[in-house]
């Protein structure tokens, strides 16, 4: 492929392309770890600071824009993404090895996501307006007029994911929800797909310009070690991150050590237990095995929601299930991973499993193939999970799962208690399994952000009801989600206006309700205008 | 006063009174720092752990109770508090020096607060239900059935405040909101009012028993250094705290260093700037001065929302205002503080202000009166605020304020940018000040959880619209409030159920909507039952 694209490799700071020093960061092909030919300038400390300052300077204007202005901007941005052509997909494929149809689907998901937030802003759900009107004659003290609404938290630093170069990266869910909330962003481009990031960033910059918004609403820097600098900058007020436990935790600790700490919403690590109850195992062992292997090897196992731990209850069907799993894993073709470091991590994790005296490989090769990842299946005793062996709680990013045979319900409940927080937990059950499933549901809801039945966790729907989150170490804040409309709440905070004169009130809390919001007024949800309360 | 009350001084663990060792913690009279005669057992590490474990064991049952069961429990608890009699107020007065009418008012506020959460549970606002029904024929992929609701976070450790022995302590807002959310609690009794805490805890224990709930729903331990042990315990999943920046930050850091970090909602420190705009100053300098001194000396200045920084714009009225402030401060009587350490801190802060070369005392004594706190007024140049001098950003807990003369709007805006996060910000303005006030509002909303006009920040209404929170160091999480119905959200997290069979769904997300909740179904807010969506 010739270098047909214009890729400057420079930082995006307040609408300008900026660089200093040398373009020492090569974009690499996933397939062979060789340069694509595009090179990027690592941001200097000064450039990282300038990007944060640019976002800070855009904040007072951007955070006060009307929801309709922001909705139109997000629609424009979605349109710009939809215009990205073959060249874009070609380079994204080179950088990530993700197949074209997958990348095209991800682009559709990403622009859908932006339009969904535009719709949310127009629907007006994200203002959280609560009004308690004055009670001047109340005894012993009058009640003042109190009006609460949600306002933007401040500039957000965003660290995209390696495995979703569109939907969880430069223009992904964190960016979309922060921009919808009224927060300017500074993206730290993922080193695994920098050319893809640059082309996406240019689409965003065009949308900012077309929308006549302050250029500092969007900024992006390149680099490998510059993220900490960004998180430390006083203008940054929150962080969105999707990636490894090690990476997320490091940024989170930096954020906590600032003179003024800030929240970090990091989606980090999960093994996504999948539990098979007795009747399900007995009645569809072979189908389950086949579907499950397809799920944990899908996209080379590079999903945050990959089911990495299979808990099957002892009983009729277990040996058929195990055999069918082996039969499906052994012929699974080796796949190219996202990049060389990801493959190296996968091989490191495989070595650790192979070296563990109590863990046994059931299927998959015992040697590595150069440059590609092969599917593997291991088995571990339940006692190891109960002992909270760290290796079993560790997410292996790649086409691998661990099977555990569970003696009975009591052991299963103990295992659930021993598990760390998860993005998802899955149950396979038939109707006779219902009572047992019901008894498991509270423990599963306590451990995971999403609990699903008779399916596989790798599809994450973009909608109102989705929770892509969960207790530590799945995320740093179990009270959030990074997918779906609710993710906007991470970047909003409540403000209460007390006895503020009507002429000064922002539209969301004005008596006449010009934005037609559903508001909680004196304890009642209504779209009506405010009428003065009678004491 | 004779020791007429039965106070055992033992821990409250799962409905039992437990103690080991010696009762070495004396309850002290605020007035003279002498023992009241009641003594308390400092909790051992084992007892702190047992309290956390008790809360953890109560969690699976309590978190699954219906909202009506929890509402009745909170009502019962409010009734028990209302039954506390003269003995209770007498010891609370001894321990805190707070006047009886104030304590009676605080009790009323505390039981009102509990009943408000009962009402919230019955209103059903706190479930946050979002349902996206299945679209089996959607292309390219079907949409599963997705149902999100909010569930209890887990057992909560609560650290009450010295200055509100009822409303922000054992049965205060953190306890009420955690219990309403379905979270069992472990309270660490404040050492400044341990007998008050014991009598309150007994009222709670009676309510737990009358409501036939697991005894571990409420636990309380005594001690001075045992809080860290509690925060470190793996059963504890969140922390509520009201107190000093030093104390809140210490617990917060401990929580972040756990193998599994947990959220800490600490309300810590604010200087609550009060800004007087030119026309307000010109037209009511004397009234403003008198009211303001009454506000910052109210209750010996021991409110989190005490206005500690007065920013008045240079102009007509400033010298009259200053003179009137002096005239009001100088005759203000010395008052007894909550306890000896609080008085010592106040005197330490006064010494630091006296020692600062650029800060000048305008009114109040230059010597200390033994055992009591005198009101003081200082003046500092605007340049000191702009230089972010730490002394001016430090909350002085006591009857003291600092006056700063501000040259013009530009300087005022710069000062607002230089300020740290605040619980409140107040503006005094007349109609001619309107345009200036409007230009200030965004910056004020950025810095404070509550912005109020033409009033004083010390009253914090308990209602839906209140925000008692704000950016660091006002709190550890600007996205929360510790007063009002919204405070329940701190102790809830979302869970999404995907394709869970109808028979297993919890009531909040069942098709028929048995709790009559307002729910977001396929993008529409409704109390209707779920009807299957048409592709």
PDB file of N, CA and C in Angstrom, chain A residues 349-420:
ATOM      1  N   UNK A 349       0.899 -14.607  29.674  1.00  0.00           N
ATOM      2  CA  UNK A 349      -0.193 -15.168  30.481  1.00  0.00           C
ATOM      3  C   UNK A 349      -0.302 -16.686  30.273  1.00  0.00           C
ATOM      4  N   UNK A 350      -0.098 -17.120  29.028  1.00  0.00           N
ATOM      5  CA  UNK A 350      -0.144 -18.557  28.743  1.00  0.00           C
ATOM      6  C   UNK A 350       0.966 -19.272  29.515  1.00  0.00           C
ATOM      7  N   UNK A 351       2.153 -18.680  29.500  1.00  0.00           N
ATOM      8  CA  UNK A 351       3.278 -19.299  30.220  1.00  0.00           C
ATOM      9  C   UNK A 351       2.972 -19.434  31.706  1.00  0.00           C
ATOM     10  N   UNK A 352       2.350 -18.417  32.275  1.00  0.00           N
ATOM     11  CA  UNK A 352       2.018 -18.459  33.707  1.00  0.00           C
ATOM     12  C   UNK A 352       1.016 -19.578  33.985  1.00  0.00           C
ATOM     13  N   UNK A 353       0.045 -19.741  33.115  1.00  0.00           N
ATOM     14  CA  UNK A 353      -0.939 -20.819  33.304  1.00  0.00           C
ATOM     15  C   UNK A 353      -0.265 -22.183  33.166  1.00  0.00           C
ATOM     16  N   UNK A 354       0.607 -22.311  32.157  1.00  0.00           N
ATOM     17  CA  UNK A 354       1.308 -23.583  31.944  1.00  0.00           C
ATOM     18  C   UNK A 354       2.175 -23.937  33.151  1.00  0.00           C
ATOM     19  N   UNK A 355       2.727 -22.908  33.797  1.00  0.00           N
ATOM     20  CA  UNK A 355       3.656 -23.147  34.901  1.00  0.00           C
ATOM     21  C   UNK A 355       2.940 -23.431  36.214  1.00  0.00           C
ATOM     22  N   UNK A 356       1.633 -23.202  36.253  1.00  0.00           N
ATOM     23  CA  UNK A 356       0.906 -23.384  37.526  1.00  0.00           C
ATOM     24  C   UNK A 356       0.675 -24.878  37.761  1.00  0.00           C
ATOM     25  N   UNK A 357       1.100 -25.416  38.898  1.00  0.00           N
ATOM     26  CA  UNK A 357       1.021 -26.867  39.099  1.00  0.00           C
ATOM     27  C   UNK A 357      -0.421 -27.399  39.121  1.00  0.00           C
ATOM     28  N   UNK A 358      -1.404 -26.557  39.468  1.00  0.00           N
ATOM     29  CA  UNK A 358      -2.777 -27.061  39.609  1.00  0.00           C
ATOM     30  C   UNK A 358      -3.654 -26.753  38.406  1.00  0.00           C
ATOM     31  N   UNK A 359      -3.077 -26.147  37.394  1.00  0.00           N
ATOM     32  CA  UNK A 359      -3.875 -25.787  36.219  1.00  0.00           C
ATOM     33  C   UNK A 359      -3.410 -26.641  35.041  1.00  0.00           C
ATOM     34  N   UNK A 360      -4.384 -27.155  34.308  1.00  0.00           N
ATOM     35  CA  UNK A 360      -4.086 -28.137  33.264  1.00  0.00           C
ATOM     36  C   UNK A 360      -4.626 -27.633  31.932  1.00  0.00           C
ATOM     37  N   UNK A 361      -3.821 -27.758  30.887  1.00  0.00           N
ATOM     38  CA  UNK A 361      -4.314 -27.386  29.552  1.00  0.00           C
ATOM     39  C   UNK A 361      -5.177 -28.510  29.006  1.00  0.00           C
ATOM     40  N   UNK A 362      -6.394 -28.195  28.592  1.00  0.00           N
ATOM     41  CA  UNK A 362      -7.300 -29.193  28.016  1.00  0.00           C
ATOM     42  C   UNK A 362      -7.225 -29.203  26.503  1.00  0.00           C
ATOM     43  N   UNK A 363      -6.969 -28.048  25.922  1.00  0.00           N
ATOM     44  CA  UNK A 363      -6.963 -27.975  24.460  1.00  0.00           C
ATOM     45  C   UNK A 363      -6.136 -26.785  24.013  1.00  0.00           C
ATOM     46  N   UNK A 364      -5.657 -26.849  22.779  1.00  0.00           N
ATOM     47  CA  UNK A 364      -4.827 -25.780  22.231  1.00  0.00           C
ATOM     48  C   UNK A 364      -3.374 -26.208  22.229  1.00  0.00           C
ATOM     49  N   UNK A 365      -2.581 -25.560  21.414  1.00  0.00           N
ATOM     50  CA  UNK A 365      -1.194 -25.960  21.193  1.00  0.00           C
ATOM     51  C   UNK A 365      -0.334 -25.754  22.443  1.00  0.00           C
ATOM     52  N   UNK A 366       0.748 -26.534  22.538  1.00  0.00           N
ATOM     53  CA  UNK A 366       1.677 -26.313  23.650  1.00  0.00           C
ATOM     54  C   UNK A 366       2.859 -25.454  23.209  1.00  0.00           C
ATOM     55  N   UNK A 367       2.865 -25.042  21.947  1.00  0.00           N
ATOM     56  CA  UNK A 367       3.944 -24.145  21.490  1.00  0.00           C
ATOM     57  C   UNK A 367       3.342 -22.892  20.872  1.00  0.00           C
ATOM     58  N   UNK A 368       4.169 -21.857  20.789  1.00  0.00           N
ATOM     59  CA  UNK A 368       3.680 -20.617  20.193  1.00  0.00           C
ATOM     60  C   UNK A 368       3.962 -20.601  18.699  1.00  0.00           C
ATOM     61  N   UNK A 369       3.048 -20.032  17.946  1.00  0.00           N
ATOM     62  CA  UNK A 369       3.274 -19.782  16.529  1.00  0.00           C
ATOM     63  C   UNK A 369       3.740 -18.341  16.408  1.00  0.00           C
ATOM     64  N   UNK A 370       4.765 -18.124  15.657  1.00  0.00           N
ATOM     65  CA  UNK A 370       5.312 -16.771  15.578  1.00  0.00           C
ATOM     66  C   UNK A 370       4.267 -15.773  15.053  1.00  0.00           C
ATOM     67  N   UNK A 371       4.026 -14.732  15.831  1.00  0.00           N
ATOM     68  CA  UNK A 371       3.210 -13.622  15.345  1.00  0.00           C
ATOM     69  C   UNK A 371       1.704 -13.813  15.409  1.00  0.00           C
ATOM     70  N   UNK A 372       1.236 -14.983  15.868  1.00  0.00           N
ATOM     71  CA  UNK A 372      -0.212 -15.192  15.913  1.00  0.00           C
ATOM     72  C   UNK A 372      -0.595 -15.848  17.237  1.00  0.00           C
ATOM     73  N   UNK A 373      -1.846 -15.666  17.591  1.00  0.00           N
ATOM     74  CA  UNK A 373      -2.314 -16.207  18.861  1.00  0.00           C
ATOM     75  C   UNK A 373      -3.212 -17.406  18.600  1.00  0.00           C
ATOM     76  N   UNK A 374      -2.952 -18.479  19.321  1.00  0.00           N
ATOM     77  CA  UNK A 374      -3.786 -19.667  19.197  1.00  0.00           C
ATOM     78  C   UNK A 374      -4.719 -19.783  20.383  1.00  0.00           C
ATOM     79  N   UNK A 375      -5.899 -20.339  20.108  1.00  0.00           N
ATOM     80  CA  UNK A 375      -6.883 -20.530  21.177  1.00  0.00           C
ATOM     81  C   UNK A 375      -6.422 -21.623  22.135  1.00  0.00           C
ATOM     82  N   UNK A 376      -6.747 -21.438  23.412  1.00  0.00           N
ATOM     83  CA  UNK A 376      -6.384 -22.427  24.422  1.00  0.00           C
ATOM     84  C   UNK A 376      -7.485 -22.531  25.466  1.00  0.00           C
ATOM     85  N   UNK A 377      -7.593 -23.731  26.019  1.00  0.00           N
ATOM     86  CA  UNK A 377      -8.567 -23.965  27.096  1.00  0.00           C
ATOM     87  C   UNK A 377      -7.847 -24.645  28.255  1.00  0.00           C
ATOM     88  N   UNK A 378      -8.051 -24.122  29.443  1.00  0.00           N
ATOM     89  CA  UNK A 378      -7.422 -24.702  30.640  1.00  0.00           C
ATOM     90  C   UNK A 378      -8.500 -25.163  31.610  1.00  0.00           C
ATOM     91  N   UNK A 379      -8.092 -26.043  32.528  1.00  0.00           N
ATOM     92  CA  UNK A 379      -9.007 -26.427  33.599  1.00  0.00           C
ATOM     93  C   UNK A 379      -8.310 -26.216  34.938  1.00  0.00           C
ATOM     94  N   UNK A 380      -9.068 -25.704  35.900  1.00  0.00           N
ATOM     95  CA  UNK A 380      -8.522 -25.468  37.237  1.00  0.00           C
ATOM     96  C   UNK A 380      -9.509 -26.020  38.261  1.00  0.00           C
ATOM     97  N   UNK A 381      -8.996 -26.468  39.419  1.00  0.00           N
ATOM     98  CA  UNK A 381      -9.919 -26.956  40.451  1.00  0.00           C
ATOM     99  C   UNK A 381     -10.619 -25.787  41.146  1.00  0.00           C
ATOM    100  N   UNK A 382     -11.835 -26.036  41.615  1.00  0.00           N
ATOM    101  CA  UNK A 382     -12.601 -24.999  42.301  1.00  0.00           C
ATOM    102  C   UNK A 382     -11.845 -24.466  43.515  1.00  0.00           C
ATOM    103  N   UNK A 383     -11.060 -25.348  44.143  1.00  0.00           N
ATOM    104  CA  UNK A 383     -10.327 -24.938  45.349  1.00  0.00           C
ATOM    105  C   UNK A 383      -9.419 -23.739  45.069  1.00  0.00           C
ATOM    106  N   UNK A 384      -8.920 -23.673  43.846  1.00  0.00           N
ATOM    107  CA  UNK A 384      -8.002 -22.587  43.486  1.00  0.00           C
ATOM    108  C   UNK A 384      -8.748 -21.245  43.434  1.00  0.00           C
ATOM    109  N   UNK A 385      -9.978 -21.287  42.923  1.00  0.00           N
ATOM    110  CA  UNK A 385     -10.809 -20.064  42.903  1.00  0.00           C
ATOM    111  C   UNK A 385     -11.168 -19.660  44.327  1.00  0.00           C
ATOM    112  N   UNK A 386     -11.519 -20.657  45.129  1.00  0.00           N
ATOM    113  CA  UNK A 386     -11.908 -20.372  46.514  1.00  0.00           C
ATOM    114  C   UNK A 386     -10.734 -19.784  47.290  1.00  0.00           C
ATOM    115  N   UNK A 387      -9.519 -20.184  46.922  1.00  0.00           N
ATOM    116  CA  UNK A 387      -8.328 -19.655  47.601  1.00  0.00           C
ATOM    117  C   UNK A 387      -7.929 -18.299  47.015  1.00  0.00           C
ATOM    118  N   UNK A 388      -8.733 -17.783  46.095  1.00  0.00           N
ATOM    119  CA  UNK A 388      -8.475 -16.493  45.452  1.00  0.00           C
ATOM    120  C   UNK A 388      -7.093 -16.431  44.820  1.00  0.00           C
ATOM    121  N   UNK A 389      -6.727 -17.529  44.187  1.00  0.00           N
ATOM    122  CA  UNK A 389      -5.457 -17.558  43.449  1.00  0.00           C
ATOM    123  C   UNK A 389      -5.448 -16.399  42.446  1.00  0.00           C
ATOM    124  N   UNK A 390      -4.438 -15.529  42.517  1.00  0.00           N
ATOM    125  CA  UNK A 390      -4.470 -14.324  41.672  1.00  0.00           C
ATOM    126  C   UNK A 390      -4.462 -14.640  40.176  1.00  0.00           C
ATOM    127  N   UNK A 391      -3.842 -15.747  39.783  1.00  0.00           N
ATOM    128  CA  UNK A 391      -3.773 -16.064  38.362  1.00  0.00           C
ATOM    129  C   UNK A 391      -5.167 -16.304  37.779  1.00  0.00           C
ATOM    130  N   UNK A 392      -6.037 -16.916  38.581  1.00  0.00           N
ATOM    131  CA  UNK A 392      -7.388 -17.199  38.082  1.00  0.00           C
ATOM    132  C   UNK A 392      -8.255 -15.947  38.044  1.00  0.00           C
ATOM    133  N   UNK A 393      -7.908 -14.938  38.816  1.00  0.00           N
ATOM    134  CA  UNK A 393      -8.692 -13.699  38.810  1.00  0.00           C
ATOM    135  C   UNK A 393      -8.152 -12.713  37.775  1.00  0.00           C
ATOM    136  N   UNK A 394      -7.037 -13.075  37.159  1.00  0.00           N
ATOM    137  CA  UNK A 394      -6.366 -12.175  36.219  1.00  0.00           C
ATOM    138  C   UNK A 394      -6.979 -12.313  34.822  1.00  0.00           C
ATOM    139  N   UNK A 395      -7.301 -11.180  34.214  1.00  0.00           N
ATOM    140  CA  UNK A 395      -7.848 -11.212  32.854  1.00  0.00           C
ATOM    141  C   UNK A 395      -6.761 -11.577  31.848  1.00  0.00           C
ATOM    142  N   UNK A 396      -7.011 -12.624  31.075  1.00  0.00           N
ATOM    143  CA  UNK A 396      -6.129 -12.916  29.947  1.00  0.00           C
ATOM    144  C   UNK A 396      -6.791 -12.339  28.705  1.00  0.00           C
ATOM    145  N   UNK A 397      -6.104 -11.391  28.098  1.00  0.00           N
ATOM    146  CA  UNK A 397      -6.632 -10.731  26.907  1.00  0.00           C
ATOM    147  C   UNK A 397      -6.194 -11.577  25.711  1.00  0.00           C
ATOM    148  N   UNK A 398      -7.118 -12.350  25.167  1.00  0.00           N
ATOM    149  CA  UNK A 398      -6.783 -13.243  24.077  1.00  0.00           C
ATOM    150  C   UNK A 398      -7.728 -14.434  24.071  1.00  0.00           C
ATOM    151  N   UNK A 399      -7.560 -15.349  23.106  1.00  0.00           N
ATOM    152  CA  UNK A 399      -8.538 -16.433  22.877  1.00  0.00           C
ATOM    153  C   UNK A 399      -8.341 -17.601  23.841  1.00  0.00           C
ATOM    154  N   UNK A 400      -8.678 -17.392  25.097  1.00  0.00           N
ATOM    155  CA  UNK A 400      -8.383 -18.380  26.133  1.00  0.00           C
ATOM    156  C   UNK A 400      -9.453 -18.334  27.206  1.00  0.00           C
ATOM    157  N   UNK A 401      -9.803 -19.503  27.715  1.00  0.00           N
ATOM    158  CA  UNK A 401     -10.740 -19.551  28.838  1.00  0.00           C
ATOM    159  C   UNK A 401     -10.310 -20.637  29.806  1.00  0.00           C
ATOM    160  N   UNK A 402     -10.785 -20.532  31.030  1.00  0.00           N
ATOM    161  CA  UNK A 402     -10.479 -21.518  32.067  1.00  0.00           C
ATOM    162  C   UNK A 402     -11.788 -22.158  32.515  1.00  0.00           C
ATOM    163  N   UNK A 403     -11.807 -23.466  32.508  1.00  0.00           N
ATOM    164  CA  UNK A 403     -12.996 -24.219  32.920  1.00  0.00           C
ATOM    165  C   UNK A 403     -12.824 -24.691  34.361  1.00  0.00           C
ATOM    166  N   UNK A 404     -13.870 -24.539  35.155  1.00  0.00           N
ATOM    167  CA  UNK A 404     -13.847 -25.027  36.537  1.00  0.00           C
ATOM    168  C   UNK A 404     -15.106 -25.855  36.765  1.00  0.00           C
ATOM    169  N   UNK A 405     -14.912 -27.054  37.263  1.00  0.00           N
ATOM    170  CA  UNK A 405     -16.059 -27.901  37.610  1.00  0.00           C
ATOM    171  C   UNK A 405     -16.454 -27.597  39.052  1.00  0.00           C
ATOM    172  N   UNK A 406     -17.723 -27.290  39.243  1.00  0.00           N
ATOM    173  CA  UNK A 406     -18.192 -26.868  40.561  1.00  0.00           C
ATOM    174  C   UNK A 406     -19.053 -27.975  41.151  1.00  0.00           C
ATOM    175  N   UNK A 407     -18.767 -28.318  42.421  1.00  0.00           N
ATOM    176  CA  UNK A 407     -19.416 -29.496  43.016  1.00  0.00           C
ATOM    177  C   UNK A 407     -20.919 -29.313  43.191  1.00  0.00           C
ATOM    178  N   UNK A 408     -21.314 -28.166  43.748  1.00  0.00           N
ATOM    179  CA  UNK A 408     -22.734 -27.997  44.075  1.00  0.00           C
ATOM    180  C   UNK A 408     -23.035 -26.508  44.284  1.00  0.00           C
ATOM    181  N   UNK A 409     -24.275 -26.229  44.644  1.00  0.00           N
ATOM    182  CA  UNK A 409     -24.685 -24.839  44.801  1.00  0.00           C
ATOM    183  C   UNK A 409     -23.870 -24.119  45.875  1.00  0.00           C
ATOM    184  N   UNK A 410     -23.614 -24.812  46.982  1.00  0.00           N
ATOM    185  CA  UNK A 410     -22.871 -24.164  48.071  1.00  0.00           C
ATOM    186  C   UNK A 410     -21.491 -23.742  47.586  1.00  0.00           C
ATOM    187  N   UNK A 411     -20.833 -24.626  46.837  1.00  0.00           N
ATOM    188  CA  UNK A 411     -19.505 -24.271  46.341  1.00  0.00           C
ATOM    189  C   UNK A 411     -19.598 -23.113  45.339  1.00  0.00           C
ATOM    190  N   UNK A 412     -20.642 -23.151  44.519  1.00  0.00           N
ATOM    191  CA  UNK A 412     -20.822 -22.066  43.540  1.00  0.00           C
ATOM    192  C   UNK A 412     -21.012 -20.718  44.242  1.00  0.00           C
ATOM    193  N   UNK A 413     -21.843 -20.706  45.279  1.00  0.00           N
ATOM    194  CA  UNK A 413     -22.058 -19.445  46.020  1.00  0.00           C
ATOM    195  C   UNK A 413     -20.742 -18.974  46.643  1.00  0.00           C
ATOM    196  N   UNK A 414     -19.953 -19.907  47.151  1.00  0.00           N
ATOM    197  CA  UNK A 414     -18.663 -19.519  47.744  1.00  0.00           C
ATOM    198  C   UNK A 414     -17.729 -18.955  46.677  1.00  0.00           C
ATOM    199  N   UNK A 415     -17.752 -19.572  45.504  1.00  0.00           N
ATOM    200  CA  UNK A 415     -16.893 -19.076  44.418  1.00  0.00           C
ATOM    201  C   UNK A 415     -17.329 -17.655  44.030  1.00  0.00           C
ATOM    202  N   UNK A 416     -18.633 -17.430  43.935  1.00  0.00           N
ATOM    203  CA  UNK A 416     -19.102 -16.087  43.561  1.00  0.00           C
ATOM    204  C   UNK A 416     -18.645 -15.061  44.588  1.00  0.00           C
ATOM    205  N   UNK A 417     -18.695 -15.450  45.863  1.00  0.00           N
ATOM    206  CA  UNK A 417     -18.226 -14.510  46.905  1.00  0.00           C
ATOM    207  C   UNK A 417     -16.734 -14.235  46.751  1.00  0.00           C
ATOM    208  N   UNK A 418     -15.974 -15.251  46.299  1.00  0.00           N
ATOM    209  CA  UNK A 418     -14.513 -15.091  46.194  1.00  0.00           C
ATOM    210  C   UNK A 418     -14.091 -14.294  44.960  1.00  0.00           C
ATOM    211  N   UNK A 419     -15.008 -14.151  43.997  1.00  0.00           N
ATOM    212  CA  UNK A 419     -14.643 -13.444  42.768  1.00  0.00           C
ATOM    213  C   UNK A 419     -14.546 -11.938  42.996  1.00  0.00           C
ATOM    214  N   UNK A 420     -13.686 -11.310  42.212  1.00  0.00           N
ATOM    215  CA  UNK A 420     -13.617  -9.851  42.210  1.00  0.00           C
ATOM    216  C   UNK A 420     -14.755  -9.273  41.356  1.00  0.00           C
TER     217      UNK A 420
END
